[in-house]
Every structure is written in C-alpha cells, then in structure tokens.
Tab-separated table of C-alpha atoms and ligand atoms in Angstrom:
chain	number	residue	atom	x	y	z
A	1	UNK	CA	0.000	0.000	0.000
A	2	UNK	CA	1.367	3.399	-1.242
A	3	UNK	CA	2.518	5.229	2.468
A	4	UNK	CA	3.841	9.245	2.686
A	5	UNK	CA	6.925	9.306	5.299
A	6	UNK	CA	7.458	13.287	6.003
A	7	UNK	CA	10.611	14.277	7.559
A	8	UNK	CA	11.122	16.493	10.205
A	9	UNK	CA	11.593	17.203	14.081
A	10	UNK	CA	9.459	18.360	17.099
A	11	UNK	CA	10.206	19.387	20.417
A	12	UNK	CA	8.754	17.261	23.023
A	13	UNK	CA	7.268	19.332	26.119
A	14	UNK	CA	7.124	17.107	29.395
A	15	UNK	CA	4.805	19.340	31.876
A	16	UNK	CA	5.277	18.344	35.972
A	17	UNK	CA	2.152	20.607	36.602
A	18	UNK	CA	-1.406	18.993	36.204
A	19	UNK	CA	-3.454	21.407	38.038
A	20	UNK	CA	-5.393	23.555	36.044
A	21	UNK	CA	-4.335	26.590	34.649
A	22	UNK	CA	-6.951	27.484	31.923
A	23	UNK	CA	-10.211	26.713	32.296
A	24	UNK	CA	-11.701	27.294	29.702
A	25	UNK	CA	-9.169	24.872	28.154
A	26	UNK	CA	-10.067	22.283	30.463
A	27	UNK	CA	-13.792	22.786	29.755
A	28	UNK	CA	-13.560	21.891	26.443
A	29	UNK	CA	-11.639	18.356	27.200
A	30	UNK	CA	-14.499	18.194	29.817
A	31	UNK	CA	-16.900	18.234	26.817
A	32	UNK	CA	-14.842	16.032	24.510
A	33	UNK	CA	-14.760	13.558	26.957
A	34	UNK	CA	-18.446	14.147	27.717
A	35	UNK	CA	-19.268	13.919	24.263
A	36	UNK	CA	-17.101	10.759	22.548
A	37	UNK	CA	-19.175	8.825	20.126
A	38	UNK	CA	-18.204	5.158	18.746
A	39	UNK	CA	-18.643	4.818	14.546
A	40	UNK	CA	-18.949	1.245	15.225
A	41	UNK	CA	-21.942	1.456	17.741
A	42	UNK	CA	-23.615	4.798	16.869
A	43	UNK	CA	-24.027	4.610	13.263
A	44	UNK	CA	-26.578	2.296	11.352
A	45	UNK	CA	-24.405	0.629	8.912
A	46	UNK	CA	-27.296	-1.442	7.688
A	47	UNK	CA	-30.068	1.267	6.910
A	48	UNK	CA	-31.099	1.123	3.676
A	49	UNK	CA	-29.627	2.890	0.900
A	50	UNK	CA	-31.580	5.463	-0.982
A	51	UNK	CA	-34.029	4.141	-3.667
A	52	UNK	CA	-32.351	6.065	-6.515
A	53	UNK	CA	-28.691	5.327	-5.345
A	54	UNK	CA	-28.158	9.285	-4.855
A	55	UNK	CA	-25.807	9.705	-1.920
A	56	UNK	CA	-26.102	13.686	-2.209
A	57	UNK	CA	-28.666	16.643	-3.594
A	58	UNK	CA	-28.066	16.759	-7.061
A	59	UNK	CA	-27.670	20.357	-6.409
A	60	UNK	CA	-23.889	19.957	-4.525
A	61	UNK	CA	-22.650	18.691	-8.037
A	62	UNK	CA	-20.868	22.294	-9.904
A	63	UNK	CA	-23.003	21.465	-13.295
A	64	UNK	CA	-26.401	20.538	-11.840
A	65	UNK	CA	-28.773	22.695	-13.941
A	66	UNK	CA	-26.222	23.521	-17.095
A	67	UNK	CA	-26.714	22.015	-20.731
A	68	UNK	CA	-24.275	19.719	-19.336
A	69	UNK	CA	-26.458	18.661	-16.889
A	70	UNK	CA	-29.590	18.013	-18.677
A	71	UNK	CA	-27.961	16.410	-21.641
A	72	UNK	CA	-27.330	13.406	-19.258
A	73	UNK	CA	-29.834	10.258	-18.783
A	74	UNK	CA	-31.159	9.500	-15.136
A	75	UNK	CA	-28.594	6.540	-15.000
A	76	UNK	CA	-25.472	8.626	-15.555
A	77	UNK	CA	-27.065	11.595	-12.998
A	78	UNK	CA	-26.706	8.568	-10.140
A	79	UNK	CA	-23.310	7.621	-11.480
A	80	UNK	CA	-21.787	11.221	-11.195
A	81	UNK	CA	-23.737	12.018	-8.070
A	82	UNK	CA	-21.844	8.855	-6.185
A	83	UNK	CA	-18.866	9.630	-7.495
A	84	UNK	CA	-18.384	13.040	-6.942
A	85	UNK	CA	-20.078	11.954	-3.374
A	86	UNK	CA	-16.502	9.867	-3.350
A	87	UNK	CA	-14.687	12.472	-4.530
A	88	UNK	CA	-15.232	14.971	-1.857
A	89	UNK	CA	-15.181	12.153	0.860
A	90	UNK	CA	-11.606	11.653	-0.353
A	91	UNK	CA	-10.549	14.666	0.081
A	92	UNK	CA	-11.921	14.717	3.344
A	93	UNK	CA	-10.362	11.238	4.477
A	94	UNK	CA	-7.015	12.783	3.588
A	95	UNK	CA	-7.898	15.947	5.630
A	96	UNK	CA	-8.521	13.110	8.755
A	97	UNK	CA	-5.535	11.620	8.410
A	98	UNK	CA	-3.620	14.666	8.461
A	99	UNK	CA	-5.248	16.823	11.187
A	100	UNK	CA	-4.901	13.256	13.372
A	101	UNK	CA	-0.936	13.328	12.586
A	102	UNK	CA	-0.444	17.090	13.090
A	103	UNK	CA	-2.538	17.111	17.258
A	104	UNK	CA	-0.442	14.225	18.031
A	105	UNK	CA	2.766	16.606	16.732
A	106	UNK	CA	0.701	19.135	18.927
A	107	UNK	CA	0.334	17.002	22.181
A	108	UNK	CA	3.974	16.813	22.539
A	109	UNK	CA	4.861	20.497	21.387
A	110	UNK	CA	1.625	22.195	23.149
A	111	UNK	CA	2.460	23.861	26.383
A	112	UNK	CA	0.304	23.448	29.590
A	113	UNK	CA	-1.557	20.473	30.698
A	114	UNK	CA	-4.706	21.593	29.638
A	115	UNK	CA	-3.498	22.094	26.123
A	116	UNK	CA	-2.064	18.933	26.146
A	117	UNK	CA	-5.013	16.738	27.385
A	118	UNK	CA	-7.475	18.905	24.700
A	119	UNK	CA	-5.034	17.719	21.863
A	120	UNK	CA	-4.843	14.329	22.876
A	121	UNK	CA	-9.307	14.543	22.529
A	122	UNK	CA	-9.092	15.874	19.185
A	123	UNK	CA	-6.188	13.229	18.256
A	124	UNK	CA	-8.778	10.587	19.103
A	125	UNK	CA	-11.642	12.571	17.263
A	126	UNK	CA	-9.584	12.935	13.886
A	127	UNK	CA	-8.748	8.986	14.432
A	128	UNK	CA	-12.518	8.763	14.748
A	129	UNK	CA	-13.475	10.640	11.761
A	130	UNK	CA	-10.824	9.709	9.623
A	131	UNK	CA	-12.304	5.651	10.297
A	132	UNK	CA	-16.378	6.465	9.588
A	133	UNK	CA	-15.521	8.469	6.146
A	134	UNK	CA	-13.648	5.620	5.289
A	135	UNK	CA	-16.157	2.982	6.420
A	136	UNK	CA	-18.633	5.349	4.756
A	137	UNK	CA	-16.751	4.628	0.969
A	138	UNK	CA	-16.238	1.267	1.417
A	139	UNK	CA	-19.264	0.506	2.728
A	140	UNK	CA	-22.111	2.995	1.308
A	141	UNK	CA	-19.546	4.102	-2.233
A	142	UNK	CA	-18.531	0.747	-3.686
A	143	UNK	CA	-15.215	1.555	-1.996
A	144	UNK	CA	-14.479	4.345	-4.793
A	145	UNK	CA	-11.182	6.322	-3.575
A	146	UNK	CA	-9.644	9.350	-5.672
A	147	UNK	CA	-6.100	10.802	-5.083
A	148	UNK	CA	-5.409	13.526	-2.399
A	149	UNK	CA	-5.290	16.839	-4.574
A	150	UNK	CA	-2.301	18.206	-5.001
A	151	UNK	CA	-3.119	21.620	-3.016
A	152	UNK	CA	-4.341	19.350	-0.039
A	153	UNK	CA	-0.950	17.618	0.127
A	154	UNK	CA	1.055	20.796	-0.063
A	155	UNK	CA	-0.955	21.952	3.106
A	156	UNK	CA	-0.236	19.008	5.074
A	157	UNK	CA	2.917	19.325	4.292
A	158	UNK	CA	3.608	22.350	5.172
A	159	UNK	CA	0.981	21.679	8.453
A	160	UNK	CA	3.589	18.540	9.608
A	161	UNK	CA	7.180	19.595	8.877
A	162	UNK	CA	6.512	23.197	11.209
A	163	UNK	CA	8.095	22.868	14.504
A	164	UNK	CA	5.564	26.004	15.863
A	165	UNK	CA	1.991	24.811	17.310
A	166	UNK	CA	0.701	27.938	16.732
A	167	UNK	CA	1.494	27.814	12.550
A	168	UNK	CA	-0.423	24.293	12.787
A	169	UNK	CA	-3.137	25.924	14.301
A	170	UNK	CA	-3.661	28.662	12.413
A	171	UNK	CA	-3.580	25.997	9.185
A	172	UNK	CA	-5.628	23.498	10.767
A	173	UNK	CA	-7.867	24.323	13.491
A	174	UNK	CA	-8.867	28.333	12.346
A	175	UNK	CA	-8.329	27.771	8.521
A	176	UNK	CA	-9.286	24.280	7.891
A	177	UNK	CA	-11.074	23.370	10.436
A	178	UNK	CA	-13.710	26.838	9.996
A	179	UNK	CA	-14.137	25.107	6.154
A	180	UNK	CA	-14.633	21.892	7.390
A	181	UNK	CA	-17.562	23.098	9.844
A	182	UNK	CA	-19.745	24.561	6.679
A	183	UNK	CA	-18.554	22.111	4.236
A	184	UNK	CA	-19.931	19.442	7.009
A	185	UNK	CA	-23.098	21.720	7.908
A	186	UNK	CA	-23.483	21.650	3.857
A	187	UNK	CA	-22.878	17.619	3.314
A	188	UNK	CA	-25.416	17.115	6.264
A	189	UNK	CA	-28.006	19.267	5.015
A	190	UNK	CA	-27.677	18.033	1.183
A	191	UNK	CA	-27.073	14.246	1.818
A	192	UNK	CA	-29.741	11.761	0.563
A	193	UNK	CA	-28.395	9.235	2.232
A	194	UNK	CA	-29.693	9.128	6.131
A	195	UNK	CA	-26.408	7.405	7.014
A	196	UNK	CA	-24.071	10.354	5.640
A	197	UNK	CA	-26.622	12.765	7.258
A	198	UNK	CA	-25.966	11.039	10.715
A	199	UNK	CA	-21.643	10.907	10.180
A	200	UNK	CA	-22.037	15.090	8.885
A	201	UNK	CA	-24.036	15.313	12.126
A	202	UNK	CA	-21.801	13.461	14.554
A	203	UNK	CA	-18.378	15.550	12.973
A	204	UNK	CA	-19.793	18.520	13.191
A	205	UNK	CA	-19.973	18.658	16.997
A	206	UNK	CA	-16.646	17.555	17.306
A	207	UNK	CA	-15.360	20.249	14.936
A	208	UNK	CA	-16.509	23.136	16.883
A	209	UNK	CA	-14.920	21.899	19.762
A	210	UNK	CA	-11.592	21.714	17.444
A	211	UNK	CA	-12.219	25.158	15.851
A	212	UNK	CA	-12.388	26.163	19.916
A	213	UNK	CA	-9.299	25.205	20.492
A	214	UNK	CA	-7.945	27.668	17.750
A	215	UNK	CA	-10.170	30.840	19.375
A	216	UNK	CA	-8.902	30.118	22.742
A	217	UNK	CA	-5.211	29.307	22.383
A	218	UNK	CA	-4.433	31.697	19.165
A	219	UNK	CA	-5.521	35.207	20.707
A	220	UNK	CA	-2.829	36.082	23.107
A	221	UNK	CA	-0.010	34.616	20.484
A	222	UNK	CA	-1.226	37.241	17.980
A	223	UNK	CA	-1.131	39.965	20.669
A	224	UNK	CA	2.247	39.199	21.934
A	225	UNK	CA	3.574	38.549	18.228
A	226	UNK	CA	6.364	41.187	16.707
A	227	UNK	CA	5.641	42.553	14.076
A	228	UNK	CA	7.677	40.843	11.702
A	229	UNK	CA	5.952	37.889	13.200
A	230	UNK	CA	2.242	38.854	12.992
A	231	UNK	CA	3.426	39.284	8.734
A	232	UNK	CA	4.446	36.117	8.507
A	233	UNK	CA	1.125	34.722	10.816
A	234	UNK	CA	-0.733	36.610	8.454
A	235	UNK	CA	1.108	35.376	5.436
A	236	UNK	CA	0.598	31.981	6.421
A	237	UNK	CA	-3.193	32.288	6.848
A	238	UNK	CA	-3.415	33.661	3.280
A	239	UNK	CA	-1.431	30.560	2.244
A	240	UNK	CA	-3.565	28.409	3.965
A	241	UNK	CA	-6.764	29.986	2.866
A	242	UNK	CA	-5.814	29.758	-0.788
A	243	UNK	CA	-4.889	26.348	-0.427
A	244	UNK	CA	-7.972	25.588	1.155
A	245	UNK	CA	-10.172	27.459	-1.515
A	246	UNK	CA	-8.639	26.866	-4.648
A	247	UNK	CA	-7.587	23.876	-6.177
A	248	UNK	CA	-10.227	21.020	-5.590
A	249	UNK	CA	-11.781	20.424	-9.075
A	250	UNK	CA	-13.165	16.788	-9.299
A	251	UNK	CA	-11.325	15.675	-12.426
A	252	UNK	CA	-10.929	12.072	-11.401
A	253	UNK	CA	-14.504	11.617	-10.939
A	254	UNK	CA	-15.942	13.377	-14.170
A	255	UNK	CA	-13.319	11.446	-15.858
A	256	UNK	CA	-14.592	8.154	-14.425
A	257	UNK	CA	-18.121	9.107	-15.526
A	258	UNK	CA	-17.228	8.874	-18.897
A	259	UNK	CA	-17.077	12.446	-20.000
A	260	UNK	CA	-14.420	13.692	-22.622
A	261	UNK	CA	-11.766	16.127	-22.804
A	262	UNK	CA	-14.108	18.367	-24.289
A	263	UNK	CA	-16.849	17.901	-21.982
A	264	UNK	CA	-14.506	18.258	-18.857
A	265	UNK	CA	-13.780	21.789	-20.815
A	266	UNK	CA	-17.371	22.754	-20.754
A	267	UNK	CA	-17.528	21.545	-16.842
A	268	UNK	CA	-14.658	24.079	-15.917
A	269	UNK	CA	-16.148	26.742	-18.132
A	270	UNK	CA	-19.463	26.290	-16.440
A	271	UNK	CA	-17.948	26.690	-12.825
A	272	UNK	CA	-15.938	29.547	-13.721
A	273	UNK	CA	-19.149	31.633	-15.254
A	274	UNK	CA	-21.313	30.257	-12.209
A	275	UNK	CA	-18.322	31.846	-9.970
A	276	UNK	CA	-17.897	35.247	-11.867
A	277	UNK	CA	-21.515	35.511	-11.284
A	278	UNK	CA	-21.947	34.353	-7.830
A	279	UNK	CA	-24.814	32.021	-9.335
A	280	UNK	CA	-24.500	29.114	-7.346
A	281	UNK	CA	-27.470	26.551	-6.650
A	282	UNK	CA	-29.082	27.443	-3.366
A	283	UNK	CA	-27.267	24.908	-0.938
A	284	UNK	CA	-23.565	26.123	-2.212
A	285	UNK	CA	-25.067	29.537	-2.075
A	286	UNK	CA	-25.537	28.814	1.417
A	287	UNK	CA	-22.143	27.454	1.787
A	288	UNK	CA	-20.128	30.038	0.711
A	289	UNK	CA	-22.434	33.006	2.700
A	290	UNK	CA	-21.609	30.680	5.842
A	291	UNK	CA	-18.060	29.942	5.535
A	292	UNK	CA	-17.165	33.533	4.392
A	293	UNK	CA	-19.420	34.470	7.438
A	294	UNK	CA	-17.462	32.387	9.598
A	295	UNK	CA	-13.681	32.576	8.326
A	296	UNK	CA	-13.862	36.856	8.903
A	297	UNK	CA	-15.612	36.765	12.529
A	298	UNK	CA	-13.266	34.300	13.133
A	299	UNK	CA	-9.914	36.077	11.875
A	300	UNK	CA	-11.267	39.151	13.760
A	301	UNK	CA	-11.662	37.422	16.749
A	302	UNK	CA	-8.019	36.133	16.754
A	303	UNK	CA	-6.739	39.417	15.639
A	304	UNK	CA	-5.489	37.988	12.387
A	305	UNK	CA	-8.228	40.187	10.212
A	306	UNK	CA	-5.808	43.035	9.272
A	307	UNK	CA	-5.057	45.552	6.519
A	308	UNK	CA	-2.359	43.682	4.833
A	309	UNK	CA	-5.116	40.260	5.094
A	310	UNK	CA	-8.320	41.557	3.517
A	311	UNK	CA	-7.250	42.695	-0.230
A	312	UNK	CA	-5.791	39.139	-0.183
A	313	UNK	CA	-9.368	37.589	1.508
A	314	UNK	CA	-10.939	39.520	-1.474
A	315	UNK	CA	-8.949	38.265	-4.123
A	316	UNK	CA	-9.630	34.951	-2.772
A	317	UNK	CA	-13.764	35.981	-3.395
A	318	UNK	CA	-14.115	36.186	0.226
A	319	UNK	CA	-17.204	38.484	0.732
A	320	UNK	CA	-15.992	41.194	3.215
A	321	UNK	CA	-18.103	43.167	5.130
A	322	UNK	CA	-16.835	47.070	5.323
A	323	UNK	CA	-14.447	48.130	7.342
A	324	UNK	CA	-15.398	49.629	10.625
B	1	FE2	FE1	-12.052	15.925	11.776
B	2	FE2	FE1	-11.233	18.417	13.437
C-alpha cells in the first residue's frame, strides 16, 4: 500500500504541573470527553440505501442545472452524483488523516496540561473521523477512492514539517477546520443518504470543539507577536486559505463518468461563469455566505483580520463586510 513518510523534528514538552491553569481549556476536554461517540456502535451501517442510489442533492454537483447537466440520462445523474459523493469524501479522508498526525505533533509540542489533554481529545476525534468516512466509501460508495489533490498535500505538508503549534493551528484548526464546519453543515443538510446525514451530524460537533481550540489558544499569540511575526502569521493564513479554496476540481470523478476532454472543458467553463456571477445553486449559495461568514468573525476574533489580510481575503472571493 502506497505510504507518505514526512521528515522532520518536534520538540517534546514534558509538563510536571497537572493542576489547572486554563479553564476554559479544560472545559472543552471536559466536553470532549463528555461527548465521545463510537462509529462502530452509533451509526446504522445497515439502513437502507436510498431508492435512486443518490448519496447527495443533485444540487452539490458544480453542473447541476447547465446544458451539461440536462444532456445526461437518469442513470449517468446517479453515477456522477456517487462519485463526486466519493470524490469529496476523499478529500476529506485525507484531511482526517492529516489533522490526526499534526494534534499528536501538537500534544507533545503544546504547552500546559490543559493544552495537552485537549489535543490528545481531538487526536482521538480525527482517528474517529478519519475511520467512519472511510467505512462510509467502502461501505455505502462501492469503496471508490480518488487521489489527495495536489493543493491538499502541499498543506499538510507544510501543516507537519513546522516545529511552531501555533502555525499548525492557524492551518488546521482556524483555517481548515472553519471550512470543514460549513462544508460538514453543507454535506449534512444536502445528503440523501440518512447514514451520511448522521456521520455530517456526529463531525460537526466535534469540529466546533476543534475550531475552539484555535479561538482560545491563538488570541494572546497574535497579541504578543512582533511585528515581523504577525506578517508572517498573516502570510501563512493567506497561504492556507488559498490552499484551502482553490484547487479542488473533481477531475478524477468526471473522468470516471465517462465524460471527454471536451466535456470536462465545458464543466470548468461552467464553474468559472457560475463563480464570476456568484450564481450558485441554493445549498452552495448557502455554503459560501456561511463559511465567508465564519472565516472573517473568526480572523477578527483572533486578531489575524488586518489591513495587509483583507485585499488578499478579497482576491480569494471572500465576501468582506466594510471596514469599521
Ligand atoms: Fe475531523
Ligand atoms: Fe477536526
């Protein structure tokens, strides 16, 4: 089986002190513990599929209601719902895998018990969610995999070979991790499937706790910053942010469907006129309000929303609300 081995080294922090020191911290390992959840147990594996096959609303796939679209027969609507479906699941899976690998980095480089015991929650949450996507394609998706896209590696990369906690968090738990809570909010909403409703459900909780972590531990790190280190904070969240928006066309799966060099083409035309014109079918509508919503109130709140950021967010299409 093909394996990534990523080089690097991380300081290991052994704390003596296992009072606590932030509470707030140690309120939200309170509720991770509280809240744990078992993909074996707390999932029905064996419901029913849908009668059509559809995993998702038609509507989350970028050409639902072009020519494209309608030129295709019932049968091949199915096809390219389940496989984009996979697609996105991929990428997800990958995303798993990687924010399990960078909290354990975190566990050992975190400072502060609290810190520490939170990390080692959302180690065992990423574990958890990177197993029930996976059991979700092999089970529910014919076990269809595509490749982790290329912009998705480069992240990781970047996410695992950093010896600072605070440049993994800024990637992963305010960049990533904000996405992940509308792209989850979005999957849940759209999914056919009942089972994939439940999973979207179930992550979601334990995502807000992660995206917590960021908001509590990132704040006073961006205060205390220089100023050559706030630029390169801020540089870093633009990096992340592009990586996380740009980048994740489908390809695989429209080439699986069948389509042709010439109709992929026509797909990428059609996303790039939807985008110019903000046109998007209501659900990614709602997507892209949310998580625009939700990556600027949270930048502000760390302190990271700042005059060199925003041009940047609005090249990236991020809808800005005026400055105050
Ligand atoms: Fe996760
Ligand atoms: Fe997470």
């Amino acid at each position: 089986m093909e394996r990534r081995v990523i080089s690097g080294s991380i300081d290991t922090v052994f704390e003596f002190d296992y009072s606590v020191q932030a509470e707030d911290m140690r309120g939200l390992y309170e509720k991770a513990k509280r809240d744990q959840w078992n993909a074996s147990r707390d999932i029905q594996w064996t419901a029913p599929a849908t009668d059509d096959g559809r995993v998702l609303s038609d509507e989350l796939i970028d050409i639902y209601g072009s020519p494209i679209w309608e030129r295709l027969s019932e049968r091949e609507r199915v096809d390219l719902n389940r496989r984009i479906a996979a697609w996105r699941l991929s990428v997800l899976v990958y995303g798993e895998q990687g924010a399990m690998l960078a909290c354990s980095q975190m566990v050992d480089i975190v400072t502060g018990t609290d810190q520490k015991f939170f990390q080692a929650t959302q180690v065992a949450d990423e574990a958890r969610h990177n197993e029930v996507l996976e059991r979700y394609l092999e089970t529910r998706l014919d076990g269809l995999h595509y490749p982790m896209p290329e912009n998705e590696r480069v992240l990781f990369d970047s996410i695992l070979t950093d010896r600072r906690w605070y440049v993994k968090t800024i990637a992963l738990q305010l960049v990533a991790e904000t996405f992940a809570v509308s792209m989850f909010k979005m999957m849940g909403e759209a999914a056919a499937d009942p089972v994939l409703k439940e999973i979207c459900r179930r992550i979601l909780q334990d995502e807000s706790r992660h995206m917590g972590f960021g908001m509590l531990a990132l704040p006073s790190v961006v205060k205390e910053a220089s100023a050559a280190e706030r630029q390169e904070m801020e540089d870093y969240t633009c990096m992340a942010l592009e990586k996380v928006l740009t980048g994740f066309f489908p390809l695989e799966a429209y080439q699986d469907a069948g389509f042709s060099k010439a109709q992929i083409g026509e797909v990428r035309r059609h996303r790039r006129e939807v985008a110019a014109h903000n046109d998007y079918a209501v659900y990614r509508k709602y997507f892209r309000r949310d998580m625009h919503a939700a990556m600027v109130n949270n930048l502000a709140r760390i302190g990271l929303l700042t005059e060199r950021v925003r041009p940047r967010l609005a090249a990236l299409g991020v809808e800005l609300p005026t400055a105050a």
